[in-house]
CSV table of C-alpha atoms in Angstrom, one decimal:
chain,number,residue,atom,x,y,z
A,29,UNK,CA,-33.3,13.7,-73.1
A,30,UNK,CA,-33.3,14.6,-76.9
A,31,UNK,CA,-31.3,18.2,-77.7
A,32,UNK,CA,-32.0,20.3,-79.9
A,33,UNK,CA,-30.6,17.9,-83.3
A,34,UNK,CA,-33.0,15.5,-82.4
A,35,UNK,CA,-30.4,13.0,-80.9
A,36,UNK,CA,-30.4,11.5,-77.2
A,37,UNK,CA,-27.7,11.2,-75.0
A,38,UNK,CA,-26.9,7.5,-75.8
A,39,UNK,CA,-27.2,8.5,-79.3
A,40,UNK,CA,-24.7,11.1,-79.4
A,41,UNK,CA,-21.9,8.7,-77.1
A,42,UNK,CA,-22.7,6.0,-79.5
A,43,UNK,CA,-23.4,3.0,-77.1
A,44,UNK,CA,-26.7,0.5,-77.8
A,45,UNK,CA,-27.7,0.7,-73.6
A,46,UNK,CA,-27.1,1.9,-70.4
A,47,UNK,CA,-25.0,0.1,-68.2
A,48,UNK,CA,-26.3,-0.7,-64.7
A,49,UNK,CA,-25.2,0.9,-61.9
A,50,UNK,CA,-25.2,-1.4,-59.1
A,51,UNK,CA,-24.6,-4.9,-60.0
A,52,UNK,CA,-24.4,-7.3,-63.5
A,53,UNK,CA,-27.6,-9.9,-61.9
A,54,UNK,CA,-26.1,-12.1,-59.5
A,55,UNK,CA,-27.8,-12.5,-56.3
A,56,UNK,CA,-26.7,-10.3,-53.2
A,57,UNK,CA,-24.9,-12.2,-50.4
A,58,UNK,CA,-24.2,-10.5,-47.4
A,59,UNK,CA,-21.0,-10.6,-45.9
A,60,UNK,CA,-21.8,-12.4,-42.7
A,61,UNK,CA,-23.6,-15.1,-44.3
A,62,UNK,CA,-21.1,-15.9,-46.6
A,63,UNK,CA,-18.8,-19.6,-45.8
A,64,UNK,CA,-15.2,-19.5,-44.8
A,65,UNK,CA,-14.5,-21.9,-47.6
A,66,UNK,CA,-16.8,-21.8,-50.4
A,67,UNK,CA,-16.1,-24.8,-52.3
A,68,UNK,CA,-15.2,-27.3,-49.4
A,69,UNK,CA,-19.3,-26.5,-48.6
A,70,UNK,CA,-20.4,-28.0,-52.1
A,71,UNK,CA,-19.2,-31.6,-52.3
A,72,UNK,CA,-19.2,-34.2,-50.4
A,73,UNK,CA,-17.4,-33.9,-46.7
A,74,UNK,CA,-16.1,-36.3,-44.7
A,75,UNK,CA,-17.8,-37.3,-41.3
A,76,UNK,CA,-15.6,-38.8,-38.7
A,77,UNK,CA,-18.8,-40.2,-36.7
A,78,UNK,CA,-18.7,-37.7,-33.4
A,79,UNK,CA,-16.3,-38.6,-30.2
A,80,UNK,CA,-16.5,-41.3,-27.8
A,81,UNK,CA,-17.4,-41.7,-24.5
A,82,UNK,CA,-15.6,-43.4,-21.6
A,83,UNK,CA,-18.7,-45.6,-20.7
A,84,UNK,CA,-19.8,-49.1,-19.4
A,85,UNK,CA,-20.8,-49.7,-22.6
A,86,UNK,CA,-18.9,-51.3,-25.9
A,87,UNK,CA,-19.4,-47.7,-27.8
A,88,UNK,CA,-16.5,-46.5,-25.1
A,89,UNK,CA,-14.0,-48.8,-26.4
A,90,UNK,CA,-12.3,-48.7,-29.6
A,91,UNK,CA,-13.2,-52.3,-30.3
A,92,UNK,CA,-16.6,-53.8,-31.1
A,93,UNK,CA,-16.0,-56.9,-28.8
A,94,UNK,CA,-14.4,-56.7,-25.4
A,95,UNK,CA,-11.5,-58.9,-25.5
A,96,UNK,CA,-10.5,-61.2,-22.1
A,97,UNK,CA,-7.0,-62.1,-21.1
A,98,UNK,CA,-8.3,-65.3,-20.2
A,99,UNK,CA,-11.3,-67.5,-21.6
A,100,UNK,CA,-12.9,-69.8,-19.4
A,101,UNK,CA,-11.6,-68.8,-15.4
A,102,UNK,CA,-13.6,-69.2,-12.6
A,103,UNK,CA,-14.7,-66.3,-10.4
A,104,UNK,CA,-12.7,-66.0,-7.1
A,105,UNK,CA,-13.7,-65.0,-4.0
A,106,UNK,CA,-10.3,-63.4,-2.2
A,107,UNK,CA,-11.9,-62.5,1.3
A,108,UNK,CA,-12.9,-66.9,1.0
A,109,UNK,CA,-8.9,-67.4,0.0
A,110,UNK,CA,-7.3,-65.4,3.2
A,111,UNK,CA,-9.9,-67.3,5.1
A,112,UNK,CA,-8.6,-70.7,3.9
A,113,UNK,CA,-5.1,-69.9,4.3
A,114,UNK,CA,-5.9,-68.6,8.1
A,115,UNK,CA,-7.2,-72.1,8.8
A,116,UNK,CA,-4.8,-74.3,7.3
A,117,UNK,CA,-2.4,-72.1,9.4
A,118,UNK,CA,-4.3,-72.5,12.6
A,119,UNK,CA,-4.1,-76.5,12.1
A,120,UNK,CA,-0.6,-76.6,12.4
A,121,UNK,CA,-0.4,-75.0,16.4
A,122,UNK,CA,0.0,-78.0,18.9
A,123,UNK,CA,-1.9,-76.6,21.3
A,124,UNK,CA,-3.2,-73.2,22.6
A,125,UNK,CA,-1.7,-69.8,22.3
A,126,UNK,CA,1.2,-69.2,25.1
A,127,UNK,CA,-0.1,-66.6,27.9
A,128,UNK,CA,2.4,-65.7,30.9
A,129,UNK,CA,1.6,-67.1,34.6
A,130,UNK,CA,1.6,-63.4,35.6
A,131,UNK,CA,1.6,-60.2,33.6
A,132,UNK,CA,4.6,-58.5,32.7
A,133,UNK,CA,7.0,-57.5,35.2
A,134,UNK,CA,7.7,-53.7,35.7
A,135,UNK,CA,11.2,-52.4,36.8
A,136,UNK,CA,11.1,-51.4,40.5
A,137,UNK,CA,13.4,-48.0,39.5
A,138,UNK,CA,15.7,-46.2,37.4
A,139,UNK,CA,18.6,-48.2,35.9
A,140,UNK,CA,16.8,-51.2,36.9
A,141,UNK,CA,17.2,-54.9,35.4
A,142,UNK,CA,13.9,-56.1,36.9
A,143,UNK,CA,11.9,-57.2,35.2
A,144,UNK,CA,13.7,-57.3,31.3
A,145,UNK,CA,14.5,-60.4,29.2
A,146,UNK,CA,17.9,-59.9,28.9
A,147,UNK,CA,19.4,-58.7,32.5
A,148,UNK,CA,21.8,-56.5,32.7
A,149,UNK,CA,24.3,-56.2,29.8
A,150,UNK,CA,28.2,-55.8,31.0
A,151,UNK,CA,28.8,-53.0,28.2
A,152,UNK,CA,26.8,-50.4,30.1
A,153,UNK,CA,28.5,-51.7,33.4
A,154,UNK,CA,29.6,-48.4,35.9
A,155,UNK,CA,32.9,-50.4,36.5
A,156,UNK,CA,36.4,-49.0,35.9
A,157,UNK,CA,38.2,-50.9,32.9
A,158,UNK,CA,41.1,-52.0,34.0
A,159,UNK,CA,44.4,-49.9,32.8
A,160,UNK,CA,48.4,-49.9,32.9
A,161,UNK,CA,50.3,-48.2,35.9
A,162,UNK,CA,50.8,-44.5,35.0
A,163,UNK,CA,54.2,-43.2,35.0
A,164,UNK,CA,55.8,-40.0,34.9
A,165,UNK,CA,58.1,-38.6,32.2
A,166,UNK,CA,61.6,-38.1,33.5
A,167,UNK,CA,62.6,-33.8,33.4
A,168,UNK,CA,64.1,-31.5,30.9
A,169,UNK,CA,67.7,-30.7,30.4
A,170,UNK,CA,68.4,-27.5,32.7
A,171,UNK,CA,71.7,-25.9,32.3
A,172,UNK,CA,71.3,-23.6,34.8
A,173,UNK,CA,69.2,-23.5,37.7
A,174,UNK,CA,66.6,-20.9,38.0
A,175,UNK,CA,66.8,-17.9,39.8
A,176,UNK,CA,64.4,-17.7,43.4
A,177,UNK,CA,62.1,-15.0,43.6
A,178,UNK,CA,59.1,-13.9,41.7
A,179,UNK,CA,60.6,-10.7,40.4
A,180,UNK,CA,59.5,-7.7,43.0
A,181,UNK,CA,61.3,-7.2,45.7
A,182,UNK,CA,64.2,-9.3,44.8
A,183,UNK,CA,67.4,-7.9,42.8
A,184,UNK,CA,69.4,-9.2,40.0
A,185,UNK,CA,66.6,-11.2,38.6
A,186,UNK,CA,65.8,-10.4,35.2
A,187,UNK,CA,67.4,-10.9,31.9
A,188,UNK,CA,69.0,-7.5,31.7
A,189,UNK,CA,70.8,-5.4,33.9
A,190,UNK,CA,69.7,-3.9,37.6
A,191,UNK,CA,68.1,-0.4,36.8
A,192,UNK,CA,69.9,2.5,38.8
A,193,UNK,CA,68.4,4.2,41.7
A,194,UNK,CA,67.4,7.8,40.7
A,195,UNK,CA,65.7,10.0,43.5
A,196,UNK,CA,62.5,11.4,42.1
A,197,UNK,CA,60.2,14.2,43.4
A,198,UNK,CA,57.0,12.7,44.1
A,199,UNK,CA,54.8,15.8,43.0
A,200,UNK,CA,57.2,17.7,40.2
A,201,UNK,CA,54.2,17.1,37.7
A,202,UNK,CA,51.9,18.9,39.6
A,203,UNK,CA,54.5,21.8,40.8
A,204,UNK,CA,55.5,22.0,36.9
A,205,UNK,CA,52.2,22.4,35.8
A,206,UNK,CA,51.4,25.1,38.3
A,207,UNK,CA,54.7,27.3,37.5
A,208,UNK,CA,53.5,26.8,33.5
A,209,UNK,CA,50.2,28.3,34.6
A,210,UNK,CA,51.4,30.9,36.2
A,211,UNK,CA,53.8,31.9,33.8
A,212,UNK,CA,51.0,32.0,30.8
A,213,UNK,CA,48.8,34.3,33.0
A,214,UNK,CA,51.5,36.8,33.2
A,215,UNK,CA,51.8,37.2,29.9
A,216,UNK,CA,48.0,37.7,29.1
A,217,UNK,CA,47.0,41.0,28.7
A,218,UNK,CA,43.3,41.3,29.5
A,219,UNK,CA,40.4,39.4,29.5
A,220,UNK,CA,39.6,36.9,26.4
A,221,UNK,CA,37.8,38.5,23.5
A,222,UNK,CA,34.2,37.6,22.8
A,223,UNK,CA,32.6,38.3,20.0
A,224,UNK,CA,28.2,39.2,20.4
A,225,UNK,CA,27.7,39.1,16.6
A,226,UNK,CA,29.5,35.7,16.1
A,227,UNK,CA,27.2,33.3,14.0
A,228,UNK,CA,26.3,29.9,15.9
A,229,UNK,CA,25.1,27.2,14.2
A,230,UNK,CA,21.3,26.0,14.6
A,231,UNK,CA,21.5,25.4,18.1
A,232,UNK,CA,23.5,26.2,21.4
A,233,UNK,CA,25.7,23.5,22.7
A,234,UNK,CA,24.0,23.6,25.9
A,235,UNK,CA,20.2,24.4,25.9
A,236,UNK,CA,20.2,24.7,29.6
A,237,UNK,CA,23.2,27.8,29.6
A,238,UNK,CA,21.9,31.6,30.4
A,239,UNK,CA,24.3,34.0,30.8
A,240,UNK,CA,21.8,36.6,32.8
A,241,UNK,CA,20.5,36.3,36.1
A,242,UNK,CA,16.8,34.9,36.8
A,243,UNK,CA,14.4,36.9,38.1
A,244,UNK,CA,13.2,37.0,41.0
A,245,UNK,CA,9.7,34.2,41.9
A,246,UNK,CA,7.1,36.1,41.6
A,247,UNK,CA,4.7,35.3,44.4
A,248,UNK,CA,1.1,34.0,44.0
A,249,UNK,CA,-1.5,36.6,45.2
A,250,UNK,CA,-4.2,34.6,46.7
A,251,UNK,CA,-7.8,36.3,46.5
A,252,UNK,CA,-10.0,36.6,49.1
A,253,UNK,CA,-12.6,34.4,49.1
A,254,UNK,CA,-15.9,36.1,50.1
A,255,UNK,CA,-18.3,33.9,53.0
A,256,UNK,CA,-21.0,35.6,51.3
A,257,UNK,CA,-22.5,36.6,48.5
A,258,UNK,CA,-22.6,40.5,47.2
A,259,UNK,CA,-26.6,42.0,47.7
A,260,UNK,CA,-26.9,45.5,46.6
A,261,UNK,CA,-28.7,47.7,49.5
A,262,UNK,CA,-31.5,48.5,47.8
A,263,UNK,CA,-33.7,47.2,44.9
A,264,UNK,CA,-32.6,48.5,41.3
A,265,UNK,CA,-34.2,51.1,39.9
A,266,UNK,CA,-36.4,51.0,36.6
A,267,UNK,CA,-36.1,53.9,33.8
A,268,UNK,CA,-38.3,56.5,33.3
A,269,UNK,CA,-38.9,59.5,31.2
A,270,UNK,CA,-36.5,61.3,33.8
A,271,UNK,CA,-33.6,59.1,33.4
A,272,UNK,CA,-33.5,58.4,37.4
A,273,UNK,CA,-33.0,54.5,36.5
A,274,UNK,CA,-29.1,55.5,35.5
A,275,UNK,CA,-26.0,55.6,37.8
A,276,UNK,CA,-25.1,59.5,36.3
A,277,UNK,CA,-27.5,62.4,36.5
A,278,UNK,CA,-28.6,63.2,32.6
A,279,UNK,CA,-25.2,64.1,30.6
A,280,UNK,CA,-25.4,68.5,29.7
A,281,UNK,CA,-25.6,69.3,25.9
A,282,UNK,CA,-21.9,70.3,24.5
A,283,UNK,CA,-22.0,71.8,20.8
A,284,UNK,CA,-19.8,70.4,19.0
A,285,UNK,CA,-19.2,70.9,15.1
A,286,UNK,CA,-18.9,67.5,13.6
A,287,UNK,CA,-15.7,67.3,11.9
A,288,UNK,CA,-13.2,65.0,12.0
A,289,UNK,CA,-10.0,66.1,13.9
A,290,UNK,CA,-6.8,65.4,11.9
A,291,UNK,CA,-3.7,64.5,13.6
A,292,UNK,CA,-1.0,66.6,14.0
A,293,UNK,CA,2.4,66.5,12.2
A,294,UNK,CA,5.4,65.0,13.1
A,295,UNK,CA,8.0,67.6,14.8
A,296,UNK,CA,11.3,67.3,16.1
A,297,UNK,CA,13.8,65.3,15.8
A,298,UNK,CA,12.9,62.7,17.6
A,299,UNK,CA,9.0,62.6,15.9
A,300,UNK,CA,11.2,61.4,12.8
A,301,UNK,CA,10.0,57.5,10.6
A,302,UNK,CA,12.3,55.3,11.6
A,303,UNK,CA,14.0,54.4,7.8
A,304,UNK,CA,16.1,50.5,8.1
A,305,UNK,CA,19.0,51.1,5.5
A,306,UNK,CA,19.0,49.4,2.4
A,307,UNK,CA,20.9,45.9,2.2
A,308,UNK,CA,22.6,43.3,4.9
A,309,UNK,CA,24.9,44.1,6.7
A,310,UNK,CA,28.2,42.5,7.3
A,311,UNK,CA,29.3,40.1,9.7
A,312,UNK,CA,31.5,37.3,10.0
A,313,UNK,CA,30.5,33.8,8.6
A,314,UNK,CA,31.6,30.3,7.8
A,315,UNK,CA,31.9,28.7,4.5
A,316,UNK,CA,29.8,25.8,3.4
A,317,UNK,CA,32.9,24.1,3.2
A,318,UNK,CA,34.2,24.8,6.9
A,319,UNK,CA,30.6,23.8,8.1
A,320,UNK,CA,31.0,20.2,6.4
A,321,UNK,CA,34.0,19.8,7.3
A,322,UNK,CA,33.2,20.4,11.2
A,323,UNK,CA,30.4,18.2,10.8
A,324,UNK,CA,32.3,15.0,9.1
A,325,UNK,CA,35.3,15.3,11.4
A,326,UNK,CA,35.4,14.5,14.9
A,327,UNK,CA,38.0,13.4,17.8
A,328,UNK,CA,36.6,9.8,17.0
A,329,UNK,CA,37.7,9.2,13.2
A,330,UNK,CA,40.1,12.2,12.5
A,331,UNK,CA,42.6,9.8,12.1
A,332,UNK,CA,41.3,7.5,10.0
A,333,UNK,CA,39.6,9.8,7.7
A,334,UNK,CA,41.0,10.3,4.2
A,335,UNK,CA,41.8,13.4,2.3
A,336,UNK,CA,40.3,12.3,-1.1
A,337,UNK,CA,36.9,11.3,0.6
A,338,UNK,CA,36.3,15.3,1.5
């Protein structure tokens, strides 16, 4: 577009044309059709000739003539060969083929040699071998002889000396126990302490334990069972415009204002809210520690359990 001096664009940048904007001339290719290898698609390419076939034919092998092992055999029949052989086998019997008089012979029981080629074979004979005459080793050396007796009832018998006779009261355990008993219970001075607020753990030791007495069994009241059914004396009555169809005679007007009736205030002392005080209160309870403890250590393994594993 010329300006105002009279000179064009291209003029003015000093160039002879316009360059192009999209390509110099050569022929658009698109990107798919383009080869992998351009220049092995312009000269000559090799050609292997296609694969082979496994076939009947001589295009299978690599060869172009099938080649024998060996040239000029005879065809042989094997089934005619075994045949041949069979016969020339057969000529050589001198007669027919051996059958038994009678059939076999079966054994009439267990550990029977009837009817076996062999008989009976002296290995597997129930007869004693014959052996040498036993005799007896002579005795030990004894020093001493041995003392009769088996032990009870007899004296001086053992290795150490007789024990002593000591006179022994046949129930002092049970007369000992009882004085220690009695002697305790004097010094008590009341009955053992018990504690109502004393924390148990999640469940009694015995579920079956109450400490208050059972009520009495409350008896069953049986109800009378009625022969018959009820049937009102006389036919019900219908309503009316004079209310006689109702049990009550017609209720009287009472003016009343309608207001609501508020309740009264509390008064007194006992008329007070009950108020719970504020936080827990105190009682006695176990550690964490004293609980684990409890739990891991019983009179089965108290002895044999470790310090270091707690």
């Amino acid at each position: 577009m010329p300006l105002e001096g009279g000179k064009t664009d291209m003029e003015r940048i000093g160039l002879f044309s316009e360059m192009e904007y999209i390509t110099v001339g050569d022929k658009y290719v698109s990107q798919f059709n383009r080869p992998f290898n351009e220049a092995a698609s312009k000269n000559r390419q090799m050609l292997p000739g296609g694969s082979k076939g496994m076939s009947d034919l001589q295009a299978g092998y690599f060869d172009s003539q099938f080649g024998r092992i060996f040239e000029g055999e005879g065809y042989v029949n094997l089934n005619q060969v075994k045949r041949q052989h069979m016969m020339e086998e057969a000529k050589k019997n001198l007669g027919k083929a051996f059958l038994p008089s009678s059939g076999d012979k079966k054994p009439c029981g267990l550990g029977s040699y009837y009817g076996t080629i062999g008989g009976p074979i002296p290995f597997f004979s129930a007869q004693s071998k014959p052996r040498e005459k036993y005799e007896a080793p002579g005795k030990n050396l004894y020093t001493n002889p041995g003392k009769k007796g088996t032990g009870y009832g007899y004296a001086n018998i053992t290795i150490g000396k007789q024990f002593s006779h000591s006179a022994d009261f046949y129930d002092a355990p049970k007369v000992n126990y009882k004085k220690e008993n009695e002697a305790h219970r004097r010094l008590l001075k009341g009955t053992p302490f018990k504690l109502n607020l004393y924390p148990k753990d999640y469940f009694d030791t015995n579920p079956y334990s109450f400490e208050k007495a059972l009520p009495p069994i409350k008896k069953v009241e049986k109800k009378e069972v009625l022969s018959s059914p009820f049937k009102p004396s006389s036919p019900g009555k219908k309503a009316g415009g004079m209310k006689a169809g109702t049990f009550d005679p017609y209720p009287s007007h009472s003016a009343d204002p309608y207001t609501v009736k508020l309740v009264k205030g509390i008064s007194g002392k006992g008329g007070k809210i009950f108020h719970p005080p504020s936080g827990p209160k105190s009682r006695p309870i176990e550690s964490i520690m004293t609980l684990n403890v409890k739990r891991a250590l019983n009179s089965k393994n108290y002895k044999s359990a470790s310090v270091q594993s707690y």
